[in-house]
JSON list of C-alpha atoms and ligand atoms in Angstrom, two decimals:
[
{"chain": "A", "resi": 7, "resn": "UNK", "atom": "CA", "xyz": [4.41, -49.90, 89.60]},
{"chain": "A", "resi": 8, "resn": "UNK", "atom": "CA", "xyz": [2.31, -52.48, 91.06]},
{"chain": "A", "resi": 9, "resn": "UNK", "atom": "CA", "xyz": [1.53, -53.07, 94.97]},
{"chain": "A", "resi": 10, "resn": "UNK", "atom": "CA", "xyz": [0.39, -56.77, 94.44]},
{"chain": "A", "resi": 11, "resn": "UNK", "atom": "CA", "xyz": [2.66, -59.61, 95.91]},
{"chain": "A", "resi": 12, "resn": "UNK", "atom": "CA", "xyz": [4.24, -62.34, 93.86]},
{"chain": "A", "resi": 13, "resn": "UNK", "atom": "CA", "xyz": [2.47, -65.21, 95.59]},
{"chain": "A", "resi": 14, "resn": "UNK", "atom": "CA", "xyz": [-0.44, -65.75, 98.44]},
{"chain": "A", "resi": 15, "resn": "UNK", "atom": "CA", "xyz": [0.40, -66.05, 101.62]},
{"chain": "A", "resi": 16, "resn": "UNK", "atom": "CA", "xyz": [-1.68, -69.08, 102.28]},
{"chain": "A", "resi": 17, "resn": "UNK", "atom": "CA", "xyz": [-0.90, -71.63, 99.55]},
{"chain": "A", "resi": 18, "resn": "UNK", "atom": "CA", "xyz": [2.22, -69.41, 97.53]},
{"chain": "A", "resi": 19, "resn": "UNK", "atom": "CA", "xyz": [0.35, -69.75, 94.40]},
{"chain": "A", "resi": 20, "resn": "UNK", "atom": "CA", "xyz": [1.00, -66.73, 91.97]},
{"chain": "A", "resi": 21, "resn": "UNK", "atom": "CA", "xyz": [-2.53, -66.69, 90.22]},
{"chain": "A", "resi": 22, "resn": "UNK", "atom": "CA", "xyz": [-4.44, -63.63, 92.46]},
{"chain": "A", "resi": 23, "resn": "UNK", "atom": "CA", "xyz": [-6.14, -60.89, 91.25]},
{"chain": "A", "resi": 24, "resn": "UNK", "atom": "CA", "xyz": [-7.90, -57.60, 93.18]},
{"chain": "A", "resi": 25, "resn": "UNK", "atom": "CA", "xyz": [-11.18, -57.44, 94.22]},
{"chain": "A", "resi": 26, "resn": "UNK", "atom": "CA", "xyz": [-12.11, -54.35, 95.96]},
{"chain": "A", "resi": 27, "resn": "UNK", "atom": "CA", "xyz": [-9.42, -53.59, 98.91]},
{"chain": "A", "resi": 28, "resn": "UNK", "atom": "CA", "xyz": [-8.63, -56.95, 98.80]},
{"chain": "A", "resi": 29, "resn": "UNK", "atom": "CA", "xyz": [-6.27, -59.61, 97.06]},
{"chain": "A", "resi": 30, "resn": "UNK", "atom": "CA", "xyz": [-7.60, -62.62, 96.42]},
{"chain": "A", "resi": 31, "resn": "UNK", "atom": "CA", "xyz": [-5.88, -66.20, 95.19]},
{"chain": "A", "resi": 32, "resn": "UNK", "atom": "CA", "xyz": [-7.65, -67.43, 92.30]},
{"chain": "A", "resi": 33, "resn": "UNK", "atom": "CA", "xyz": [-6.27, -71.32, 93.72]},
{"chain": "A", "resi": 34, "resn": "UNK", "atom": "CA", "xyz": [-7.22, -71.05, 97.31]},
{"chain": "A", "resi": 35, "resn": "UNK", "atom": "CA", "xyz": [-9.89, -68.46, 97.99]},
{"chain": "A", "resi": 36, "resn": "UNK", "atom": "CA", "xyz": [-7.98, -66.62, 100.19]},
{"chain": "A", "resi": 37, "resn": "UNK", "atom": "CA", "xyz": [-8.28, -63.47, 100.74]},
{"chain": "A", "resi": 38, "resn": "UNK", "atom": "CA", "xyz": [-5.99, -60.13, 102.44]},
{"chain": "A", "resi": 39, "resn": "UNK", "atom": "CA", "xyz": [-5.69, -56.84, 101.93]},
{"chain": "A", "resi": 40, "resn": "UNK", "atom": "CA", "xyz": [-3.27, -54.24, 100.58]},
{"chain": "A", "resi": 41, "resn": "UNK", "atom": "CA", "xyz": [-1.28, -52.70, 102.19]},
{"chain": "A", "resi": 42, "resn": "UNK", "atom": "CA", "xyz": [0.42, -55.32, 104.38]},
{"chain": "A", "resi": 43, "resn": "UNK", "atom": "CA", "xyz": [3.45, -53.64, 103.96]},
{"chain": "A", "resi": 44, "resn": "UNK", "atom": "CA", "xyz": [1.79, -50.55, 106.64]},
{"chain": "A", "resi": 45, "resn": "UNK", "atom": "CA", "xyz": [2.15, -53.14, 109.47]},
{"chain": "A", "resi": 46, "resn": "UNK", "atom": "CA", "xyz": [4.79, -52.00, 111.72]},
{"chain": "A", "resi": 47, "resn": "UNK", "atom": "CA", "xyz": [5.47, -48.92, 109.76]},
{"chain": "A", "resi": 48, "resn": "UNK", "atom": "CA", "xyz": [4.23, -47.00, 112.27]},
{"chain": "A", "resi": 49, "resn": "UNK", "atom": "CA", "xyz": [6.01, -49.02, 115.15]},
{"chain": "A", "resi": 50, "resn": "UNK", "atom": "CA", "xyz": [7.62, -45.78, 116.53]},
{"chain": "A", "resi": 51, "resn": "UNK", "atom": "CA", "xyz": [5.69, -44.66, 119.50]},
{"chain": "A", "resi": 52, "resn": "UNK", "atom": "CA", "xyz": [6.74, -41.02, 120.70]},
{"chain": "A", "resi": 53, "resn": "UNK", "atom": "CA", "xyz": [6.43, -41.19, 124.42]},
{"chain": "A", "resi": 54, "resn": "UNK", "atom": "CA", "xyz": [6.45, -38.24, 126.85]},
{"chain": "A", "resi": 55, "resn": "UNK", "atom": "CA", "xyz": [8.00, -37.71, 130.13]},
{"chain": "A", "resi": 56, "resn": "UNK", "atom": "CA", "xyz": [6.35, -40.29, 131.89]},
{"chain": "A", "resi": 57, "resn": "UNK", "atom": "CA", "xyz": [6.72, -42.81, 129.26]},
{"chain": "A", "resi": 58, "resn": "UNK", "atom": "CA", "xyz": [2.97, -42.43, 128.28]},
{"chain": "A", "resi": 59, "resn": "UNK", "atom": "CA", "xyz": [1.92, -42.62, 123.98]},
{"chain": "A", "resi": 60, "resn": "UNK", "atom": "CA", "xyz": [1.79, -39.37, 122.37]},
{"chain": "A", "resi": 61, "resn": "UNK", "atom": "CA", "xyz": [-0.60, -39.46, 119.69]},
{"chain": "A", "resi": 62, "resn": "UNK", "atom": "CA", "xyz": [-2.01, -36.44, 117.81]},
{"chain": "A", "resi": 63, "resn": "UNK", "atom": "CA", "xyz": [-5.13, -34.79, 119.08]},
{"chain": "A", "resi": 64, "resn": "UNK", "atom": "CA", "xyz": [-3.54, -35.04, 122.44]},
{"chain": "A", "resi": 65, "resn": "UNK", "atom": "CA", "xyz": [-2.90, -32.01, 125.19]},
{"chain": "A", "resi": 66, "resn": "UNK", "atom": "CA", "xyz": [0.35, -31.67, 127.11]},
{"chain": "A", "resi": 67, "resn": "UNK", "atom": "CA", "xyz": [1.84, -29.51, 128.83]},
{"chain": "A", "resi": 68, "resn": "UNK", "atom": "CA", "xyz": [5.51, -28.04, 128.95]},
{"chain": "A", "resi": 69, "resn": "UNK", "atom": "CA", "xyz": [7.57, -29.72, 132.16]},
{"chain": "A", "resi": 70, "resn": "UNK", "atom": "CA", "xyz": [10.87, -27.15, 131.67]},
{"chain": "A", "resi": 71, "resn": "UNK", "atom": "CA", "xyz": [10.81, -23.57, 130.40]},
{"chain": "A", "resi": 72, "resn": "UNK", "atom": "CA", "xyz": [11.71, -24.41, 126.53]},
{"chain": "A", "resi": 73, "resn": "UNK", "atom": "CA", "xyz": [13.57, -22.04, 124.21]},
{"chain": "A", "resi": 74, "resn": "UNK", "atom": "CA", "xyz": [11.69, -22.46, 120.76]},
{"chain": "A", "resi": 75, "resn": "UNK", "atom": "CA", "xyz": [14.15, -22.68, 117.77]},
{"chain": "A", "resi": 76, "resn": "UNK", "atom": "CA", "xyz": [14.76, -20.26, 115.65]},
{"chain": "A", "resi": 77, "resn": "UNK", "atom": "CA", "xyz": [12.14, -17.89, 117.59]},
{"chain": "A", "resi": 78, "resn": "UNK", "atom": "CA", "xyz": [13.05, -15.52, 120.79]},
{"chain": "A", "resi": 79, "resn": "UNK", "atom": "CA", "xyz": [10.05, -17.12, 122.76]},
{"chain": "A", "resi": 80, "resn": "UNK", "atom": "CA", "xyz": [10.41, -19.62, 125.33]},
{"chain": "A", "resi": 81, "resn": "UNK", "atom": "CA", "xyz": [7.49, -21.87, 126.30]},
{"chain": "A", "resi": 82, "resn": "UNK", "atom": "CA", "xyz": [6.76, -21.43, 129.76]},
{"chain": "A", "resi": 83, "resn": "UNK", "atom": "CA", "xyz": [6.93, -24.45, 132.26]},
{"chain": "A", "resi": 84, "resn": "UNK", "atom": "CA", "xyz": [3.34, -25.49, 132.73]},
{"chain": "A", "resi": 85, "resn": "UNK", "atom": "CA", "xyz": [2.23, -23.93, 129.04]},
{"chain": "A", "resi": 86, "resn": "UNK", "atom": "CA", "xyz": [-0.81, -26.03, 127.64]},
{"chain": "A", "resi": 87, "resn": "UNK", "atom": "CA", "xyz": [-0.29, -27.16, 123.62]},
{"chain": "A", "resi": 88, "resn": "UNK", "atom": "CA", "xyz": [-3.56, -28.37, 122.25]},
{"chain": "A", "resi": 89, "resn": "UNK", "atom": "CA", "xyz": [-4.12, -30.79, 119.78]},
{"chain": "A", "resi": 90, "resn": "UNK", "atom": "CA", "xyz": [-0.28, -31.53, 119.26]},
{"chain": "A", "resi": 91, "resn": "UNK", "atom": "CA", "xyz": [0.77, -33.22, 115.94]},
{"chain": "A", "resi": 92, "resn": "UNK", "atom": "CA", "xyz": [3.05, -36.35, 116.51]},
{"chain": "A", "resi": 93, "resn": "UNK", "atom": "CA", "xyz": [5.61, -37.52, 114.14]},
{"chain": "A", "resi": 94, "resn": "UNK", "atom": "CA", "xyz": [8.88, -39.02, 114.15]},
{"chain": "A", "resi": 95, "resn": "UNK", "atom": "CA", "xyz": [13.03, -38.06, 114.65]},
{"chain": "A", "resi": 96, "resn": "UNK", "atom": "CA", "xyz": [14.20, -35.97, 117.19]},
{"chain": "A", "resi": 97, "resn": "UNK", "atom": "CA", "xyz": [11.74, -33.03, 117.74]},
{"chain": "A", "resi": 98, "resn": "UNK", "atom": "CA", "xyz": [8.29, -35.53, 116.94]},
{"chain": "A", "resi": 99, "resn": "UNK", "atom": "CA", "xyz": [5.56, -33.40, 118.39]},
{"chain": "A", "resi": 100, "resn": "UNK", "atom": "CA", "xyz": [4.79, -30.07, 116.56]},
{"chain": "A", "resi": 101, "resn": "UNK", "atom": "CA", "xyz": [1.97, -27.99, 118.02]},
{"chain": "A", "resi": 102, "resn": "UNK", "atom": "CA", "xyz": [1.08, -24.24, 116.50]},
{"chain": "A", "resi": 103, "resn": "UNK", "atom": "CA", "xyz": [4.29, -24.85, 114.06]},
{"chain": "A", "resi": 104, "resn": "UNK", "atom": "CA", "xyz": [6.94, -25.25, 116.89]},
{"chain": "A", "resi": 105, "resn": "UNK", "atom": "CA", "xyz": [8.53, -28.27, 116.90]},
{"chain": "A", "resi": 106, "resn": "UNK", "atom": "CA", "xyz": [9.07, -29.43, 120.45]},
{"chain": "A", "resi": 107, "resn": "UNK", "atom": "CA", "xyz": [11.12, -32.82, 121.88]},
{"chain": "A", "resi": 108, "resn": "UNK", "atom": "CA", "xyz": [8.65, -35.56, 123.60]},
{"chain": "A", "resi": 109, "resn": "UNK", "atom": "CA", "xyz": [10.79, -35.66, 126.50]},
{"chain": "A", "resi": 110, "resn": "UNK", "atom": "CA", "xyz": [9.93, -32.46, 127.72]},
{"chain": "A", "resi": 111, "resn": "UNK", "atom": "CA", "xyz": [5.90, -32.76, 127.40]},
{"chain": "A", "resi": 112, "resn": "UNK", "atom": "CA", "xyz": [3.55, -34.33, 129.87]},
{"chain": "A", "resi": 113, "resn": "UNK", "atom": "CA", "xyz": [0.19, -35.83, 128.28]},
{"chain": "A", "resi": 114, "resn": "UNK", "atom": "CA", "xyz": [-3.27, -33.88, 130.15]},
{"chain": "B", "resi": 203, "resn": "LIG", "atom": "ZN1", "xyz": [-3.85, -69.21, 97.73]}
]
C-alpha cells in the first residue's frame, strides 16, 4: 500500500521520492503534497434552513417541534443544540447523540 502517484504532475516523470509531507520529482524539482486525493472529498456542504454552511462547533436552533428517533422526546421548536457535529447522508448533524436533518436547524 503506497499513497505516492505514478508520475509528477509537472513534467510526468516517474523518478520522485518523499521528503517530509511532501513529494518531490527527482527530474524537475517540483514539489506537492500528499494527500491530493482529500481535495473535494469533503465537497458536501450540509446547509440549514436558510441555505447557510453547517460546520461543527456551530449553534442552531430547532425551526419545527422534532420527534427524535428511536427516543419518546421531541425537540422543542426554538431548542438551542450546541456545538453540533456535521457529517454527511440524510440526518448530517448529530448534537448530544441525536441525529437530526439540516433542514430543520437554523445556524445562531
Ligand atoms: Zn517533475
Amino acid at each position: 500500500m503506497s499513497t505516492q502517484p505514478d508520475a509528477c504532475p509537472q513534467c510526468t516523470m516517474t523518478e520522485i521520492h518523499r521528503q517530509g509531507a511532501y513529494h518531490v520529482c527527482d527530474t524537475c524539482g517540483y514539489e506537492w503534497p500528499f494527500e491530493r486525493a482529500e481535495e473535494g472529498a469533503g465537497d458536501e456542504v450540509v446547509r440549514d434552513a436558510n441555505g447557510v454552511a453547517l460546520a461543527s462547533g456551530d449553534t442552531v436552533t430547532v425551526i419545527k417541534d422534532l420527534k427524535v428517533k428511536g427516543a419518546s422526546t421531541v425537540l422543542k421548536v426554538g431548542t438551542k443544540l450546541k456545538n453540533i457535529r456535521v457529517g454527511s447522508g440524510d440526518h448530517a448533524v448529530e448534537a448530544g447523540g441525536v441525529m437530526l436533518r439540516a433542514e430543520f436547524l437554523r445556524k445562531v
